[in-house]
XYZ file of C-alpha atoms in Angstrom:
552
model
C -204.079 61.207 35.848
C -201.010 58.551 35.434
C -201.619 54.822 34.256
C -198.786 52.665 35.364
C -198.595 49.078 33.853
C -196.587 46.590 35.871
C -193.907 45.122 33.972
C -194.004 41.837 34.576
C -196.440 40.956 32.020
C -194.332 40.898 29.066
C -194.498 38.518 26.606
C -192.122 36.579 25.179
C -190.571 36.633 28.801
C -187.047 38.580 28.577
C -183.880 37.332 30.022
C -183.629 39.852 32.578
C -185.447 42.874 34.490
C -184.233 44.486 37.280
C -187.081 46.520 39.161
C -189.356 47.866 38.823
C -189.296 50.696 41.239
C -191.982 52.713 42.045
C -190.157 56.372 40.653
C -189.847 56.284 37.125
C -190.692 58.140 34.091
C -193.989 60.309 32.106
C -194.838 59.745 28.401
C -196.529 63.460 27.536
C -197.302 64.824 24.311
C -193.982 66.968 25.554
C -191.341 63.711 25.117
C -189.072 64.263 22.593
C -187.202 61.794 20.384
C -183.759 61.201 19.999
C -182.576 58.586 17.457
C -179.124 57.780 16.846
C -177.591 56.599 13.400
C -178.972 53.155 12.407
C -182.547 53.420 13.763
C -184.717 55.184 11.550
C -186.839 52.621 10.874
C -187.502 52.466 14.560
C -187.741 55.759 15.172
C -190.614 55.815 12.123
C -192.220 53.249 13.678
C -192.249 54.708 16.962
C -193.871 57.848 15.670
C -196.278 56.314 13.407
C -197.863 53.545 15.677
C -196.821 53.965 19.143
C -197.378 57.772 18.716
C -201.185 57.441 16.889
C -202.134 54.798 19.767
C -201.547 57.568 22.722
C -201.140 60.703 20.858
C -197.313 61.331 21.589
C -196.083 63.780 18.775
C -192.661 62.437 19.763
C -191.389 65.215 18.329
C -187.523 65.702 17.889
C -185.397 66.803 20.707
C -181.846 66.622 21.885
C -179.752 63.391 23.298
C -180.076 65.093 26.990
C -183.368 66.285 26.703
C -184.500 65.228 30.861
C -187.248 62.175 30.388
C -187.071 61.882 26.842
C -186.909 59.025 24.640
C -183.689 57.716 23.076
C -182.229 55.267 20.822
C -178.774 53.960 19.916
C -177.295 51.164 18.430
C -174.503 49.702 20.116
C -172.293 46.934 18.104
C -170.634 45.388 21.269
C -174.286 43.881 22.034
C -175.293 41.086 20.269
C -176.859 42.010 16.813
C -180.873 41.640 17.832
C -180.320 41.806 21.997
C -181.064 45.391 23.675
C -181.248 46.838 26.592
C -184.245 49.064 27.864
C -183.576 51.379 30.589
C -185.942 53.086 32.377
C -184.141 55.839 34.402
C -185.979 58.426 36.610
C -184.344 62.165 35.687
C -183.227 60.388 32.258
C -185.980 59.031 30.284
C -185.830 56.305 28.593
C -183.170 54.543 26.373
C -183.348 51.443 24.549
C -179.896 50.404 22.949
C -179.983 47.452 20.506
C -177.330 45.209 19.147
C -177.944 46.370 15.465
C -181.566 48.221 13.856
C -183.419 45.494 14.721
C -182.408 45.107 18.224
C -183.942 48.758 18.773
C -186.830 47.792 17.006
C -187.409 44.714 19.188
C -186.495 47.000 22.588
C -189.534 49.233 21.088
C -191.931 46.344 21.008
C -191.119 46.038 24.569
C -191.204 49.664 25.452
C -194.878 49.394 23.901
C -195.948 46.210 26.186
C -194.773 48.573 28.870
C -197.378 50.934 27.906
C -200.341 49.129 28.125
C -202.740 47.643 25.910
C -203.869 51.471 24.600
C -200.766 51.195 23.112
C -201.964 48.545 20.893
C -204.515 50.645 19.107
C -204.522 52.526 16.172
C -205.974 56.070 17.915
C -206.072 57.701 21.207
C -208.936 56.268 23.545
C -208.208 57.922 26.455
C -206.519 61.553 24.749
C -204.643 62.848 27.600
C -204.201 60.505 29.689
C -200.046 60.275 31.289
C -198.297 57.053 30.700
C -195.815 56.194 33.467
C -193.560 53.528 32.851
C -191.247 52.371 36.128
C -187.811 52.768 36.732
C -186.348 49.503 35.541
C -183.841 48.039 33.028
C -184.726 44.852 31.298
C -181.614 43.277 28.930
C -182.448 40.615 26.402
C -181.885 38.792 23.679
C -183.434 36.375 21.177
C -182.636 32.706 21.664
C -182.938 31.739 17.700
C -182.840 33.757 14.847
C -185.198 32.304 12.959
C -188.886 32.727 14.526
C -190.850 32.301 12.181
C -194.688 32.195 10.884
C -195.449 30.055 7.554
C -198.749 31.794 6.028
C -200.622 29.273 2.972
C -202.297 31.819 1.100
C -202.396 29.402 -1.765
C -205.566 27.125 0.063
C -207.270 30.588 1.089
C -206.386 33.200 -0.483
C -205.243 36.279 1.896
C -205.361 39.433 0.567
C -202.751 42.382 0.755
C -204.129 43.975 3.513
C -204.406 41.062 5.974
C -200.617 39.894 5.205
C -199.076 43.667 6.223
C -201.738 43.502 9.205
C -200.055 40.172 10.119
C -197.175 41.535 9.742
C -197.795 43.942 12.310
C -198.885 40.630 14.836
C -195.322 39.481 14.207
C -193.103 42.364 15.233
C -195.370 42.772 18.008
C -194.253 39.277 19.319
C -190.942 39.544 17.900
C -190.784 36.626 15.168
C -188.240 37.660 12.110
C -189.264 35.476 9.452
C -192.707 35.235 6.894
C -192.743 32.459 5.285
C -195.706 33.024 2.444
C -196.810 29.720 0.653
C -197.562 30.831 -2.495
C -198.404 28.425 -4.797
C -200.490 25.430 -4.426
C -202.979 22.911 -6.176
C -205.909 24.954 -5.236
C -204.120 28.774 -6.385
C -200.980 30.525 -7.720
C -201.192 33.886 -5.749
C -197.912 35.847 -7.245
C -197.803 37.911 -10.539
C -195.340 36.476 -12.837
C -195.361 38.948 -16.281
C -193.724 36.326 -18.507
C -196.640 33.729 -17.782
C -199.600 35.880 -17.232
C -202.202 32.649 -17.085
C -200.855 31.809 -14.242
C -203.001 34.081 -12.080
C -205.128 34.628 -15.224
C -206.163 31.252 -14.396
C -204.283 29.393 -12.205
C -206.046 31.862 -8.851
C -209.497 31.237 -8.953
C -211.472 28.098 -8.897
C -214.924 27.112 -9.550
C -215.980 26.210 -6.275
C -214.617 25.149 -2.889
C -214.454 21.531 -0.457
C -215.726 22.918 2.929
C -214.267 21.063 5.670
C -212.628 17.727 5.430
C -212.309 16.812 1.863
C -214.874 13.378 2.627
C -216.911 16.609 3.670
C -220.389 16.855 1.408
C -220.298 19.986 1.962
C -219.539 22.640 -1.205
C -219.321 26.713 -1.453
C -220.197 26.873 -5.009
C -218.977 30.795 -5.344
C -215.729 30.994 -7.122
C -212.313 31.673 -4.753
C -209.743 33.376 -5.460
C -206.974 36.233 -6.126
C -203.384 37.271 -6.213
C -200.620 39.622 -5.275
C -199.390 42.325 -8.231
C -195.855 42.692 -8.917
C -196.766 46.062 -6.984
C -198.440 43.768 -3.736
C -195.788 41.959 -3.090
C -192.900 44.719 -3.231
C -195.231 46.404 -0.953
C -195.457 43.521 1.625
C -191.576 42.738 1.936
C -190.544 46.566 2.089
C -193.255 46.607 5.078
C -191.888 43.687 6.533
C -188.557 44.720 6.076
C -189.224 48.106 7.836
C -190.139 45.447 10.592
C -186.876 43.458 10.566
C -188.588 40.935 8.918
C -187.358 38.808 5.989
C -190.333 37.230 4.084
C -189.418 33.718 2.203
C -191.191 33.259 -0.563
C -192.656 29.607 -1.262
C -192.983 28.547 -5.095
C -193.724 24.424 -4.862
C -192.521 22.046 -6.981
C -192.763 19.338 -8.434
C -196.150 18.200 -6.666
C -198.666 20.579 -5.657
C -198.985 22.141 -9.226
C -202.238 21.470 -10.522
C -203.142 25.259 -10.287
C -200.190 25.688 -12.515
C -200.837 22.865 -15.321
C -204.333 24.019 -15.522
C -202.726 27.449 -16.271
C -200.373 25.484 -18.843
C -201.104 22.463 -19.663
C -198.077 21.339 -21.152
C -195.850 21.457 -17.649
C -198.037 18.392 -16.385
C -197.968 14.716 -18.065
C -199.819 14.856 -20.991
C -198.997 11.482 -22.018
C -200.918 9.817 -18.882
C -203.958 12.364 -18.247
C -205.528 15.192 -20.499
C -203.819 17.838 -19.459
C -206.012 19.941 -20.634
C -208.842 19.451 -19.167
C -207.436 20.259 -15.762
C -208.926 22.888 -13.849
C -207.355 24.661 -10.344
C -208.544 21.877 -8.058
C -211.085 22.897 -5.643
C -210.945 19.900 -2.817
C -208.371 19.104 -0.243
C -205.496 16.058 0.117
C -202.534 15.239 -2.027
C -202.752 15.333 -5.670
C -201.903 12.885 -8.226
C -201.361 15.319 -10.878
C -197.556 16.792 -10.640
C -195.337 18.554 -13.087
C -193.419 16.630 -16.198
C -189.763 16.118 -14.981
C -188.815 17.883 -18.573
C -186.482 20.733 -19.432
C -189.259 22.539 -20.452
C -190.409 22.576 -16.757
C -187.199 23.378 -15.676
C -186.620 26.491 -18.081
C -190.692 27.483 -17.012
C -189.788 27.226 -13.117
C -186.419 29.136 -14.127
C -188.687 31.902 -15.786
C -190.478 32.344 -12.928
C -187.867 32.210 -10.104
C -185.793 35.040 -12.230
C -189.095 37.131 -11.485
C -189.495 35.789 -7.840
C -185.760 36.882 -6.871
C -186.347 40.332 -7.946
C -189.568 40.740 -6.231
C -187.951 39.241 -2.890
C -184.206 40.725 -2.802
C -181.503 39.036 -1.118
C -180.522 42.281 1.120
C -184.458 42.871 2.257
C -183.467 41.261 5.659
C -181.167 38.266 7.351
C -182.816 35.504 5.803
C -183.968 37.101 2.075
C -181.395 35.156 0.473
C -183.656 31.873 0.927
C -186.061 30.914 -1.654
C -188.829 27.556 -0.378
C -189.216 25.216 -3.324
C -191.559 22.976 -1.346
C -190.472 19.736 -2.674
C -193.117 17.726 -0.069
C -195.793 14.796 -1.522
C -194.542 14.198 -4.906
C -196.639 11.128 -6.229
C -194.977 9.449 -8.861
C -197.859 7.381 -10.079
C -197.312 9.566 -13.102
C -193.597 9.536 -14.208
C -194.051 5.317 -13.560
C -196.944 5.612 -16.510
C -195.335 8.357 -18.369
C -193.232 7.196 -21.284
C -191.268 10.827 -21.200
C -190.735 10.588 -17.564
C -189.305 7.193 -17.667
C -187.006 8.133 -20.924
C -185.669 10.962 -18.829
C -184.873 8.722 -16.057
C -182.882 6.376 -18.548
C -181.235 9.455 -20.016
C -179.998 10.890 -16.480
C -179.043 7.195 -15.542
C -180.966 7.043 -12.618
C -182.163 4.519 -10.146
C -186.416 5.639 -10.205
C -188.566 7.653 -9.692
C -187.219 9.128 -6.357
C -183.992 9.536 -7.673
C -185.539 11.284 -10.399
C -186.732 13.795 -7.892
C -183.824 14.742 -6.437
C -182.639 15.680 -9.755
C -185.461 18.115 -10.244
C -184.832 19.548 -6.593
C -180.987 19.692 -6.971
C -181.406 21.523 -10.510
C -182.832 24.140 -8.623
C -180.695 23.934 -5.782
C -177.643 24.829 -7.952
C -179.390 27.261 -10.346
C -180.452 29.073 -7.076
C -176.968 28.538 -5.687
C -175.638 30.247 -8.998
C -177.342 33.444 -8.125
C -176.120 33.791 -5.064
C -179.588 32.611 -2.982
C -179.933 29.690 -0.986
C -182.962 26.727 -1.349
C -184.718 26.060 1.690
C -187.410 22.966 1.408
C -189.460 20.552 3.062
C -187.612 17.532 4.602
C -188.207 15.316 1.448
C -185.687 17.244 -0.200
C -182.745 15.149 1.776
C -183.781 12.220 -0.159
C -181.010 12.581 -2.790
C -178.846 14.704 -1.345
C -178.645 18.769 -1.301
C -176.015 21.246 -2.396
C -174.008 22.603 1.145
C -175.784 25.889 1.042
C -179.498 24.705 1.155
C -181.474 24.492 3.835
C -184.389 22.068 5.614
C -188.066 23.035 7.034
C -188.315 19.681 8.837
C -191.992 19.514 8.961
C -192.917 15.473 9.312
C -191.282 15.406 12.929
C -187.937 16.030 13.868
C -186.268 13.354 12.262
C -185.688 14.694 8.995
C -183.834 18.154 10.806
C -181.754 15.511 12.568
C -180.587 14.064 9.208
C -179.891 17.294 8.330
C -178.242 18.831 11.062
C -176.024 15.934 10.951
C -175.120 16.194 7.371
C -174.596 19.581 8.083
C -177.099 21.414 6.289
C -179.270 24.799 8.496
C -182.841 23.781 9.888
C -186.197 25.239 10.422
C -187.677 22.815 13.169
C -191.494 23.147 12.123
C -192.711 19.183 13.099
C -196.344 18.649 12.027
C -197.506 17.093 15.181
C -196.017 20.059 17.398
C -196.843 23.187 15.362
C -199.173 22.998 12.612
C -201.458 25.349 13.954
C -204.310 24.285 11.735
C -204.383 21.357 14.343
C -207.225 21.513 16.842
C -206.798 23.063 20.319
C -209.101 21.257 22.005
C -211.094 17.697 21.693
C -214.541 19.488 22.625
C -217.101 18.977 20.712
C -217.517 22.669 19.955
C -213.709 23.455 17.911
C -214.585 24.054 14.623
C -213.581 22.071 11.776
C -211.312 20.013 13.871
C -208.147 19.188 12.393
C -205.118 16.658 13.504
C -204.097 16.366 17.285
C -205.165 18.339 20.106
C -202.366 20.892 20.659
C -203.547 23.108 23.563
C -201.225 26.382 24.486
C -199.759 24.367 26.800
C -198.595 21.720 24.035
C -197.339 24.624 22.040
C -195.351 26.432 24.901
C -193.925 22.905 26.230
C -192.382 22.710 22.249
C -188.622 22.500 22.091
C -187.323 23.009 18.690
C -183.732 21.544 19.476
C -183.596 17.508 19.366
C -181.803 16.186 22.780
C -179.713 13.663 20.511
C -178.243 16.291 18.596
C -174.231 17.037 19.309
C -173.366 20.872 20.283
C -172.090 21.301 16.619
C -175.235 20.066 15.040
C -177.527 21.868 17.515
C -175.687 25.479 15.853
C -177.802 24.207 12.876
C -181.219 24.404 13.838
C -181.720 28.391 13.026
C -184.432 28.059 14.860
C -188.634 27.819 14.451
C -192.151 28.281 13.149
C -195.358 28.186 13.207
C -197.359 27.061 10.072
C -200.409 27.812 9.337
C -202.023 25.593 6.762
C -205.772 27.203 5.515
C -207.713 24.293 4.308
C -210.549 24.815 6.398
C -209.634 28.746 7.209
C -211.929 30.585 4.663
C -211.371 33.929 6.200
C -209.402 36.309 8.778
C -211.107 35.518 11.519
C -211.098 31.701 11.180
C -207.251 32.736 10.563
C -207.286 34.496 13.900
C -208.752 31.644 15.817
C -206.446 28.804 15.103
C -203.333 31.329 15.075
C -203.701 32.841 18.352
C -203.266 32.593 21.387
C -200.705 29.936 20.083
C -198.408 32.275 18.418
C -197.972 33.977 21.669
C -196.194 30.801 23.018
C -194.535 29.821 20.049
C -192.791 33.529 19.679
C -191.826 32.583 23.204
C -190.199 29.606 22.636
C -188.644 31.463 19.714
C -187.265 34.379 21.209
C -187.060 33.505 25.115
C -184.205 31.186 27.477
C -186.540 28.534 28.566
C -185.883 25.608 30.670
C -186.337 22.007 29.442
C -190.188 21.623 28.414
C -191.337 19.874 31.572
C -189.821 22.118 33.805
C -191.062 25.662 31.814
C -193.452 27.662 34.244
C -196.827 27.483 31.892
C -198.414 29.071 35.093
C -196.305 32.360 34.854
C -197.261 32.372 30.984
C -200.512 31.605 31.359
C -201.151 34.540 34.251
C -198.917 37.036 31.571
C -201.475 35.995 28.607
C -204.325 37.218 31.233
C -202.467 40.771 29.954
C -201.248 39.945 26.580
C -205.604 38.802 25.339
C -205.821 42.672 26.672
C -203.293 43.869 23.957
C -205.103 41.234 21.305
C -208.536 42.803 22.088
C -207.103 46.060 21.137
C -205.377 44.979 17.779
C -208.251 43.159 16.573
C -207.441 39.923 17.137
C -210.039 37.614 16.624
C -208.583 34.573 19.157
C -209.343 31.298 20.482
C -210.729 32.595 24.298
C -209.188 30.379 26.838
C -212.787 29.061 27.861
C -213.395 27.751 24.699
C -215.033 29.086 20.960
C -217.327 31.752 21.131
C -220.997 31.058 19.586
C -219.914 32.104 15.817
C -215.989 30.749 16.090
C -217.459 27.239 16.039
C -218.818 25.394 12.648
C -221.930 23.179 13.611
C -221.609 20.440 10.825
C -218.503 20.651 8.754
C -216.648 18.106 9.041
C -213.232 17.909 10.029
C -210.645 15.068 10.835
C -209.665 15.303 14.066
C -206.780 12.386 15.664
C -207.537 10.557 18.704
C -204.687 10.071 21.203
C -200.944 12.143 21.821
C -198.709 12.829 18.424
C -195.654 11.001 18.183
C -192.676 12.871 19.175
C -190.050 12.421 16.721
C-alpha cells in the first residue's frame, strides 16, 4: 500500500511549486542517504526524527543510488533558500543555500510526508510513502522569525523549551528569544551569585488571573536552568539553525533579583530586605540602584551569560536582550544615591539617567564583540550603532529606529502578543488584551508603509511573544501559541501580498492539514471552533480590551 499526500498543503506557503505530477517517487526502509559536505546536521536530523516517525533506516548509499535521498549545499543560492526536487528515476534532492537551507528543504520534505511524519514512532510500520514528482524553490522573506518564550512569569522547564524547539524548525522560525529574568523569577544559573536561583526562582505563592484577580495558588512556583540546561538547549537549537537570544532585564523588572541581593535595589527608599520574588502581576515599583555596584553585578553576570550563549551558535548569537522596558523612577526621584549619581554624570533626570545605565551596557557588550538588542524604550537616549530594537509598543518605536539606522525586531503588542485573546466569547480563558483571531495574526505586516527602501533593509524581520502571566502550564502554553504561530511563521518566512489582499482562505483550507500534523506532535491548540471543555477557565479573571488595537 502507497499513501500519497498532495502537496499543496504546505505551510508557510513556498514561493514556488511546479507539479505535482502523478509519477513520482517511494520512501522504503530500502532509501538510502546521501549527504554532501555541510549538512550533517540535516542529515542527523533526518535519520533521527523523520526516520523514527516512518521507520526509514535511511541508511547510507551512494550520490546515484536510483530514488534515493540526497543533499547538497549549493552557495550560488541564497544562504537559507533551497530547492526540493522530486524527480521520478532520481529520488529526491533538496539543495540549500547554506546548512540551514537543507535543513529548512527537510522540514518541507517532511510536510510532504504526511502528518505520520510528525510522530515520534511508526504507526502504520510498513506502510510506502510516495511523494509526487514536483520541484518546489523557496526562500525565507526575513531572517529573523522569531518566538519570544517568558519563562521568568511561568517557569518552563528543560524539556518543554527543546520540545518547542522542535515546533519552531518545524515551521521554520530561526530565532528563540528566552526571557529569562523577571520580577516574579531568575531562571539561569549564574555560579558567581548563586542566590540568585537560590532564591530569586521560587516564590511563595502565585496571582491567578488578572492581578485585581482574588484568586491565589498558594503552592510555591518555581525553578531554573543549570549551567548544564542551558548549554543543552542552544546546542539543540543550534543543531536546528536556530540562534537562541538570551533575555537578562534591567533596570526594572528586578525584584526577583534584589530579593536575591538586597543591596542592588534602593535601600535608601524601601527595606530592601524585606523583599521577596513578587508573586502578582503588573509593573513594579521596585527597580535596581543606578550604582556601580549594579553595574559591576550585571557585568558579573553577563561574563557568565556570553559563555553560556556563544556568539558563533547561529546568525543571530551575537545579540544579548537587556530588556530595558517599564522602568519606574518613583525610586531614583526619592533616592538620595540615585539623585547624587545623576548630579555626578551631569544629567538632565531620571530618564536620562536611564539611558546611561542602558548605554553602559551597550558599550561593555559592544567591547566583547556582541551586540544589545532591547525593548523600544531603549531609543530614549540614544544607542551605540551596533545595537538593536524589539519594537514591542507598536511600530513607532522600529520606525525611530530604522530611521536612525539601528536593526529591528517588529514585535508590536497589539499585533502579536500572543497572550492576547483569540476570541471575545465568553468561553477564552483568562482573556487577555485585544481579540487577535488567526486571521488578525496572518493579515500582520511587520514592515511599516512609511518606511524608505533603505530603512525597510532594517527591520530583520519578526516575532511572536509569548508573555505567561496567566499560562501556568504547557498546555495553557499550547493554546494561546497555536494555531497562531502557524500564521506568524508564515508571514515570517513566506512572499505575501499586502495584508488585505493575502488569501486567508487558501491558509485557512492548508491549516485543515497542518491541525493534522499538530495532533500528531502533541500540540495542545486553540481548535478553530472554539476552547475545548478543560482549555477554558470558568472564573479567573482576566482583562480583556473592548474594540480594534491601534495600528501604529
Amino acid at each position: 500500500m502507497t499513501d500519497v499526500t498532495p502537496p499543496t498543503d504546505l505551510v508557510p506557503a513556498p514561493r514556488s511549486v511546479e507539479g505535482p505530477m502523478s509519477c513520482g517517487v517511494e520512501l522504503t526502509p530500502e532509501t538510502t542517504l546521501w549527504a554532501g559536505p555541510g549538512t550533517e546536521t540535516t542529515e542527523r536530523w533526518l535519520r533521527s526524527a523523520l526516520g523514527g516517525a516512518l521507520g526509514l533506516p535511511l541508511r547510507p548509499g551512494p550520490e546515484d543510488a536510483p530514488g534515493g535521498l540526497r543533499l547538497r549545499v549549493d552557495g550560488t543560492l541564497a544562504p537559507e533558500a533551497y530547492r526540493l526536487a522530486v524527480v521520478a528515476g532520481r529520488g529526491v534532492e533538496i539543495t540549500g543555500g547554506s546548512a540551514a537551507g537543507v535543513f529548512w528543504g527537510a522540514q518541507t520534505l517532511r510536510q510532504l510526508l504526511g502528518p505520520d511524519a510528525f510522530r515520534r514512532a511508526p504507526v502504520r510500520p510498513g506502510l510506502t510513502r510516495g511523494i509526487p514528482h514536483q520541484i518546489i524553490e523557496d526562500a525565507p522573506r526575513f531572517r529573523w522569525r522569531g518566538l519570544m518564550l517568558d519563562v521568568a512569569r511561568h517557569f518552563m522547564p528543560k524539556e518543554g523549551v527543546l520540545r518547542y524547539l522542535d515546533l519552531m524548525a518545524a515551521h521554520k522560525l530561526s530565532v528563540l528569544h528566552v526571557h529569562l529574568t523577571d520580577d516574579q523569577g531568575w531562571r539561569v544559573e549564574i555560579q558567581r551569585y548563586p542566590r540568585l536561583t537560590e532564591v530569586g526562582s521560587w516564590r511563595a505563592r502565585t496571582k491567578v488571573g488578572h492581578r485585581a484577580s482574588p484568586l491565589w495558588d498558594d503552592k510555591p512556583h518555581g525553578g531554573h536552568y543549570t549551567r548544564d540546561d542551558i548549554r543543552e538547549i542552544v546546542a539543540y537549537a543550534a543543531e536546528r539553525h536556530i540562534s537562541v537570544v538570551p533575555e537578562i532585564d534591567v533596570p526594572g523588572h528586578s525584584q526577583a533579583a534584589i530579593a536575591a541581593y538586597p543591596e542592588l535595589g534602593n535601600s535608601d527608599v524601601v527595606d530592601t530586605a524585606s523583599l521577596a520574588v513578587w508573586d502578582t502581576w503588573g509593573i513594579n515599583p521596585n527597580v535596581l540602584a543606578p550604582t556601580d555596584t549594579t553595574l559591576r553585578f550585571f557585568e558579573g553576570v553577563l561574563e557568565e551569560v556570553l559563555e553560556l550563549f556563544p556568539a558563533d551558535a547561529g546568525p543571530f548569537s551575537p545579540f544579548v536582550h537587556i530588556g530595558g522596558d517599564e522602568c519606574v523612577k518613583d525610586q531614583w526621584r526619592a533616592s538620595d544615591t540615585a539623585q547624587k549619581q545623576i548630579g555626578n554624570l551631569g544629567l538632565a533626570g531620571e530618564e536620562a539617567l536611564q539611558a546611561w545605565f542602558i548605554g553602559h551596557f551597550d558599550r561593555w557588550l559592544t567591547a566583547r564583540g556582541r551586540r544589545m538588542i532591547g525593548w523600544d524604550e531603549i531609543l530614549e537616549g540614544g544607542l551605540a550603532p551596533g545595537a538593536a530594537v524589539s519594537s514591542w509598543r507598536g511600530y513607532a518605536g522600529g520606525v525611530t529606529a530604522a530611521r536612525a539606522g539601528h536593526d529591528v525586531v517588529m514585535c508590536p503588542e497589539q499585533q502579536v502578543y500572543l497572550d492576547h485573546r483569540q476570541d471575545a466569547g465568553p468561553d477564552e480563558p483568562v482573556p487577555i488584551g485585544y481579540v487577535r483571531t488567526l486571521e488578525d495574526v496572518y493579515r500582520f505586516e511587520p514592515v511599516p508603509a512609511e518606511l524608505t527602501p533603505q530603512e525597510t533593509a532594517r527591520v530583520l524581520g519578526t516575532q511572536a511573544n509569548v508573555w505567561t502571566e496567566v499560562m501556568e502550564d504547557q498546555a495553557r502554553v499550547d493554546y494561546q501559541t497555536f494555531p497562531r504561530l502557524a500564521a506568524l511563521a508564515e508571514v515570517a518566512w513566506s512572499d505575501l501580498p499586502a495584508p488585505a489582499d493575502r488569501d486567508f482562505t487558501s491558509f485557512e483550507r492548508r491549516m485543515g492539514a497542518h491541525y493534522r500534523r499538530l495532533d500528531a506532535l502533541g500540540v495542545a491548540y486553540r481548535p478553530p471552533t472554539g476552547p475545548l471543555p478543560w482549555q477554558r477557565r470558568p472564573g479567573v479573571l482576566g482583562r480583556p480590551i473592548d474594540g480594534p488595537p491601534p495600528q501604529r
